């Protein structure tokens, strides 16, 4: 059985390969080619943290992610995880690998899939609300999908430092960041709305990956009312996302758009919203990609 720490995962996992792997996993999820139950959630007594168990079988890969989410962590990541892979034919354990980086990268890769499917082809400006690991990972992934000429970032604490590090514009406010943007990423730790509907221009596409609890929100009611809503999995999003619960409807799963059973963008002025809650098939497909890269690297040249 192999054990891979975060350094090993980082060496083996590449964003340009991860994006099509996430597309395949989402197609399988919506077409019946994958099996995953709703994640089980344990509230950690007295700590304000959460412990999730996320098993899945997808494309011949079997495994589970064990992940903690401590939203109030300071100076240490809010998410930590392990992913376990098993041989589907026999149930034998094959690998245990660090899942923190996989969670970070697959979230952005799925947003990249959504952006390819839903954003206007002529999208050239990107706004990011948040300046943590998801902001960095989304900047990398979305630049592989659209040739952004302008990138703005806003965060109440670290926006200017992020902008200096990545050579983008530091916005003075969330409104300043998103006004006129073609694509918006909302990746915050906020439990109340940070994106207002009155700021959105016709034709914008939004990826939102924060607010992972039923009573948390990243978008206000006006924003939700103006958007056509896409998710990874209807049941998971309807139970876990405060934004989806408030919206009251889901237009389609991304996998349905990939397989062609539901439409993506239908008009240049459509406002499209992809709300990600993160699902187990993404983690297991990502871990399978890492494992195959490890085995290929071990083959004699």
Short mmCIF file of C-alpha atoms in Angstrom, two decimals:
data_model
loop_
_atom_site.label_atom_id
_atom_site.label_comp_id
_atom_site.label_asym_id
_atom_site.label_seq_id
_atom_site.Cartn_x
_atom_site.Cartn_y
_atom_site.Cartn_z
CA UNK A 1 0.00 0.00 0.00
CA UNK A 2 1.34 3.40 -1.01
CA UNK A 3 1.38 6.49 1.19
CA UNK A 4 1.66 9.91 -0.43
CA UNK A 5 2.08 13.13 1.52
CA UNK A 6 1.16 16.55 0.15
CA UNK A 7 4.59 17.03 -1.42
CA UNK A 8 4.20 13.79 -3.39
CA UNK A 9 0.66 14.71 -4.48
CA UNK A 10 1.84 18.14 -5.65
CA UNK A 11 4.57 16.54 -7.76
CA UNK A 12 2.14 14.13 -9.45
CA UNK A 13 -1.05 16.21 -9.91
CA UNK A 14 -1.20 18.71 -12.78
CA UNK A 15 -4.10 21.12 -13.35
CA UNK A 16 -4.19 20.65 -17.12
CA UNK A 17 -4.80 16.92 -16.64
CA UNK A 18 -7.15 17.38 -13.68
CA UNK A 19 -9.69 19.55 -15.52
CA UNK A 20 -10.66 16.87 -18.11
CA UNK A 21 -10.66 14.24 -15.35
CA UNK A 22 -13.22 16.30 -13.43
CA UNK A 23 -15.32 16.63 -16.58
CA UNK A 24 -15.34 12.85 -16.96
CA UNK A 25 -16.26 12.36 -13.29
CA UNK A 26 -19.17 14.80 -13.48
CA UNK A 27 -20.44 13.17 -16.66
CA UNK A 28 -20.34 9.79 -14.92
CA UNK A 29 -22.15 11.18 -11.88
CA UNK A 30 -25.07 12.57 -13.91
CA UNK A 31 -25.34 9.60 -16.28
CA UNK A 32 -25.39 6.86 -13.64
CA UNK A 33 -21.78 5.77 -14.11
CA UNK A 34 -20.82 6.68 -10.55
CA UNK A 35 -22.17 5.93 -7.09
CA UNK A 36 -21.88 8.22 -4.08
CA UNK A 37 -24.09 8.71 -1.03
CA UNK A 38 -24.59 12.08 0.58
CA UNK A 39 -21.61 12.95 2.72
CA UNK A 40 -21.93 12.27 6.44
CA UNK A 41 -21.24 15.28 8.65
CA UNK A 42 -20.14 15.27 12.29
CA UNK A 43 -20.07 18.58 14.16
CA UNK A 44 -16.98 18.48 16.36
CA UNK A 45 -18.11 19.21 19.95
CA UNK A 46 -16.81 22.48 21.36
CA UNK A 47 -14.49 23.29 18.45
CA UNK A 48 -16.66 24.84 15.74
CA UNK A 49 -15.31 22.29 13.28
CA UNK A 50 -16.82 19.64 11.04
CA UNK A 51 -15.71 16.12 10.09
CA UNK A 52 -16.99 14.68 6.79
CA UNK A 53 -16.87 11.17 5.33
CA UNK A 54 -17.21 10.96 1.54
CA UNK A 55 -17.14 7.53 -0.19
CA UNK A 56 -17.60 6.98 -3.93
CA UNK A 57 -17.11 4.62 -6.84
CA UNK A 58 -16.41 6.23 -10.21
CA UNK A 59 -14.90 4.91 -13.45
CA UNK A 60 -13.47 1.78 -11.85
CA UNK A 61 -12.07 3.62 -8.83
CA UNK A 62 -13.23 3.00 -5.28
CA UNK A 63 -12.38 5.10 -2.26
CA UNK A 64 -13.31 7.60 0.39
CA UNK A 65 -12.20 11.00 1.61
CA UNK A 66 -12.06 11.87 5.29
CA UNK A 67 -11.97 15.64 5.63
CA UNK A 68 -12.10 18.20 8.43
CA UNK A 69 -13.30 21.78 8.03
CA UNK A 70 -12.44 24.26 10.78
CA UNK A 71 -13.61 27.62 9.38
CA UNK A 72 -12.13 29.69 12.22
CA UNK A 73 -8.57 28.37 11.88
CA UNK A 74 -5.87 31.05 11.87
CA UNK A 75 -2.35 30.35 10.65
CA UNK A 76 -3.30 26.82 9.58
CA UNK A 77 -5.44 25.56 6.69
CA UNK A 78 -9.19 25.39 7.27
CA UNK A 79 -9.41 22.04 5.42
CA UNK A 80 -7.40 18.88 6.09
CA UNK A 81 -8.04 15.51 4.49
CA UNK A 82 -6.95 11.97 3.73
CA UNK A 83 -8.10 10.01 0.69
CA UNK A 84 -8.08 6.21 0.69
CA UNK A 85 -8.15 4.18 -2.53
CA UNK A 86 -9.19 0.51 -2.74
CA UNK A 87 -8.95 -1.99 -5.56
CA UNK A 88 -12.51 -2.16 -6.86
CA UNK A 89 -12.24 -5.82 -7.93
CA UNK A 90 -11.08 -7.18 -4.55
CA UNK A 91 -11.51 -4.41 -1.97
CA UNK A 92 -7.78 -4.40 -1.18
CA UNK A 93 -6.36 -1.07 0.02
CA UNK A 94 -4.05 0.49 -2.59
CA UNK A 95 -3.10 3.93 -1.31
CA UNK A 96 -3.54 6.57 1.36
CA UNK A 97 -2.77 10.10 0.27
CA UNK A 98 -3.01 13.60 1.62
CA UNK A 99 -6.26 15.15 0.42
CA UNK A 100 -5.85 18.82 1.33
CA UNK A 101 -4.17 19.77 -1.94
CA UNK A 102 -6.49 17.52 -3.93
CA UNK A 103 -9.48 19.30 -2.37
CA UNK A 104 -7.96 22.67 -3.26
CA UNK A 105 -7.10 21.74 -6.85
CA UNK A 106 -10.17 19.70 -7.79
CA UNK A 107 -12.47 22.50 -6.59
CA UNK A 108 -10.81 24.93 -8.98
CA UNK A 109 -10.70 22.34 -11.76
CA UNK A 110 -14.47 21.81 -11.50
CA UNK A 111 -15.01 25.58 -11.65
CA UNK A 112 -12.86 25.56 -14.78
CA UNK A 113 -15.17 22.94 -16.30
CA UNK A 114 -18.16 25.13 -15.43
CA UNK A 115 -16.46 28.19 -16.88
CA UNK A 116 -15.66 26.41 -20.14
CA UNK A 117 -19.29 25.28 -20.44
CA UNK A 118 -21.08 28.42 -19.24
CA UNK A 119 -18.95 31.55 -19.61
CA UNK A 120 -19.12 33.60 -22.78
CA UNK A 121 -16.46 32.68 -25.33
CA UNK A 122 -15.29 36.30 -25.40
CA UNK A 123 -14.85 36.54 -21.59
CA UNK A 124 -11.69 38.53 -20.89
CA UNK A 125 -12.07 39.92 -17.34
CA UNK A 126 -12.03 37.93 -14.10
CA UNK A 127 -12.94 39.03 -10.57
CA UNK A 128 -12.08 36.99 -7.48
CA UNK A 129 -13.63 37.61 -4.07
CA UNK A 130 -11.33 36.00 -1.53
CA UNK A 131 -7.56 35.68 -1.35
CA UNK A 132 -6.93 32.24 0.12
CA UNK A 133 -5.86 28.95 -1.41
CA UNK A 134 -9.01 28.72 -3.52
CA UNK A 135 -8.36 32.14 -5.03
CA UNK A 136 -4.86 31.05 -6.05
CA UNK A 137 -6.00 27.71 -7.41
CA UNK A 138 -8.90 29.25 -9.33
CA UNK A 139 -6.62 31.84 -10.90
CA UNK A 140 -4.42 29.03 -12.22
CA UNK A 141 -7.28 26.85 -13.44
CA UNK A 142 -9.42 29.54 -15.07
CA UNK A 143 -6.47 30.96 -16.97
CA UNK A 144 -6.30 27.59 -18.74
CA UNK A 145 -9.91 28.06 -19.93
CA UNK A 146 -10.12 31.73 -21.00
CA UNK A 147 -7.38 34.26 -21.95
CA UNK A 148 -8.14 36.79 -19.23
CA UNK A 149 -6.66 40.22 -19.88
CA UNK A 150 -7.87 41.81 -16.63
CA UNK A 151 -7.96 40.18 -13.19
CA UNK A 152 -9.19 41.92 -10.03
CA UNK A 153 -9.16 40.53 -6.50
CA UNK A 154 -10.78 41.71 -3.30
CA UNK A 155 -10.42 40.44 0.24
CA UNK A 156 -10.89 42.39 3.47
CA UNK A 157 -7.57 41.11 4.82
CA UNK A 158 -5.19 39.77 2.18
CA UNK A 159 -6.32 41.18 -1.16
CA UNK A 160 -3.38 43.57 -1.66
CA UNK A 161 -0.78 40.92 -0.79
CA UNK A 162 -2.46 38.45 -3.17
CA UNK A 163 -2.53 41.06 -5.94
CA UNK A 164 1.19 41.83 -5.53
CA UNK A 165 2.12 38.14 -5.52
CA UNK A 166 0.14 37.29 -8.64
CA UNK A 167 0.43 40.51 -10.61
CA UNK A 168 -3.29 41.36 -10.61
CA UNK A 169 -5.31 44.41 -9.53
CA UNK A 170 -6.28 44.85 -5.88
CA UNK A 171 -9.84 46.17 -5.77
CA UNK A 172 -10.97 48.57 -3.06
CA UNK A 173 -14.24 46.68 -2.43
CA UNK A 174 -16.17 43.65 -3.56
CA UNK A 175 -18.29 45.92 -5.74
CA UNK A 176 -15.21 47.51 -7.31
CA UNK A 177 -13.84 44.04 -8.11
CA UNK A 178 -16.91 42.62 -9.84
CA UNK A 179 -18.35 45.61 -11.70
CA UNK A 180 -17.99 44.84 -15.40
CA UNK A 181 -16.41 41.42 -14.85
CA UNK A 182 -17.13 38.65 -17.36
CA UNK A 183 -16.37 35.85 -14.85
CA UNK A 184 -16.59 36.04 -11.06
CA UNK A 185 -15.22 33.63 -8.47
CA UNK A 186 -16.61 33.83 -4.94
CA UNK A 187 -14.30 31.90 -2.63
CA UNK A 188 -14.74 33.34 0.83
CA UNK A 189 -15.24 32.18 4.38
CA UNK A 190 -18.23 34.51 4.78
CA UNK A 191 -21.44 33.16 6.23
CA UNK A 192 -23.49 36.08 4.86
CA UNK A 193 -23.78 37.37 1.27
CA UNK A 194 -20.77 39.17 -0.22
CA UNK A 195 -21.98 39.31 -3.85
CA UNK A 196 -24.94 41.58 -4.66
CA UNK A 197 -27.23 41.09 -7.61
CA UNK A 198 -27.25 44.78 -8.52
CA UNK A 199 -23.52 44.57 -9.34
CA UNK A 200 -23.89 41.89 -12.02
CA UNK A 201 -23.72 42.80 -15.67
CA UNK A 202 -25.64 40.82 -18.32
CA UNK A 203 -23.69 37.83 -19.58
CA UNK A 204 -21.55 37.28 -16.49
CA UNK A 205 -20.71 33.78 -15.27
CA UNK A 206 -20.22 33.14 -11.54
CA UNK A 207 -18.45 30.30 -9.75
CA UNK A 208 -19.10 30.17 -6.01
CA UNK A 209 -17.33 27.64 -3.81
CA UNK A 210 -17.72 28.91 -0.23
CA UNK A 211 -20.62 28.87 2.25
CA UNK A 212 -20.79 25.04 2.47
CA UNK A 213 -23.50 24.87 5.14
CA UNK A 214 -27.32 25.08 4.80
CA UNK A 215 -27.52 28.31 6.80
CA UNK A 216 -24.55 30.09 5.15
CA UNK A 217 -24.76 32.33 2.07
CA UNK A 218 -22.37 34.02 -0.39
CA UNK A 219 -24.97 35.60 -2.75
CA UNK A 220 -27.91 37.84 -1.93
CA UNK A 221 -31.48 37.13 -3.04
CA UNK A 222 -31.28 39.50 -6.01
CA UNK A 223 -28.18 37.74 -7.36
CA UNK A 224 -29.82 34.33 -7.01
CA UNK A 225 -32.97 35.62 -8.70
CA UNK A 226 -31.02 36.82 -11.74
CA UNK A 227 -29.02 33.62 -12.29
CA UNK A 228 -29.54 30.29 -14.01
CA UNK A 229 -28.23 27.83 -11.41
CA UNK A 230 -26.00 24.81 -12.13
CA UNK A 231 -24.61 22.35 -9.56
CA UNK A 232 -22.57 19.15 -9.36
CA UNK A 233 -25.34 17.01 -7.84
CA UNK A 234 -28.90 18.09 -7.16
CA UNK A 235 -29.42 16.19 -3.93
CA UNK A 236 -26.14 17.25 -2.35
CA UNK A 237 -26.50 20.92 -3.33
CA UNK A 238 -30.15 21.08 -2.23
CA UNK A 239 -29.27 19.80 1.24
CA UNK A 240 -25.88 21.41 1.87
CA UNK A 241 -25.83 24.86 0.21
CA UNK A 242 -27.60 27.83 1.77
CA UNK A 243 -27.45 29.61 -1.60
CA UNK A 244 -29.15 26.71 -3.41
CA UNK A 245 -31.79 26.37 -0.68
CA UNK A 246 -32.52 30.10 -0.93
CA UNK A 247 -32.69 29.96 -4.74
CA UNK A 248 -35.33 27.22 -4.52
CA UNK A 249 -34.54 25.69 -7.90
CA UNK A 250 -31.71 24.10 -9.88
CA UNK A 251 -31.59 24.35 -13.66
CA UNK A 252 -29.11 21.53 -14.33
CA UNK A 253 -26.17 19.49 -13.15
CA UNK A 254 -22.89 20.18 -14.93
CA UNK A 255 -22.73 16.54 -15.96
CA UNK A 256 -26.05 16.93 -17.78
CA UNK A 257 -24.60 19.82 -19.77
CA UNK A 258 -21.48 17.80 -20.55
CA UNK A 259 -23.50 14.85 -21.84
CA UNK A 260 -25.88 17.14 -23.75
CA UNK A 261 -29.15 16.38 -21.98
CA UNK A 262 -29.46 19.94 -20.59
CA UNK A 263 -28.33 23.21 -22.17
CA UNK A 264 -25.57 25.49 -20.99
CA UNK A 265 -25.49 29.17 -21.92
CA UNK A 266 -28.34 29.91 -24.33
CA UNK A 267 -28.01 33.68 -24.81
CA UNK A 268 -25.10 36.13 -24.56
CA UNK A 269 -26.90 38.04 -21.79
CA UNK A 270 -27.67 35.01 -19.61
CA UNK A 271 -26.28 35.22 -16.08
CA UNK A 272 -25.06 31.75 -15.16
CA UNK A 273 -24.13 30.54 -11.69
CA UNK A 274 -22.25 27.39 -10.75
CA UNK A 275 -22.56 26.56 -7.06
CA UNK A 276 -20.04 23.95 -5.92
CA UNK A 277 -20.40 21.98 -2.70
CA UNK A 278 -17.67 19.47 -3.60
CA UNK A 279 -18.62 15.83 -4.12
CA UNK A 280 -16.82 12.58 -3.49
CA UNK A 281 -16.50 11.48 -7.13
CA UNK A 282 -14.25 14.49 -7.70
CA UNK A 283 -11.90 13.45 -4.90
CA UNK A 284 -11.75 9.79 -5.89
CA UNK A 285 -11.21 10.58 -9.57
CA UNK A 286 -8.45 13.02 -8.59
CA UNK A 287 -6.80 10.47 -6.31
CA UNK A 288 -7.00 7.90 -9.11
CA UNK A 289 -5.18 10.34 -11.38
CA UNK A 290 -2.44 10.75 -8.77
CA UNK A 291 -2.15 6.99 -8.27
CA UNK A 292 -1.83 6.31 -12.02
CA UNK A 293 0.82 9.00 -12.33
CA UNK A 294 2.72 7.35 -9.46
CA UNK A 295 2.55 3.93 -11.09
CA UNK A 296 3.58 5.31 -14.49
CA UNK A 297 6.57 7.07 -12.93
CA UNK A 298 7.65 3.77 -11.37
CA UNK A 299 7.71 1.97 -14.74
CA UNK A 300 11.18 1.44 -16.24
CA UNK A 301 11.88 3.75 -19.14
#
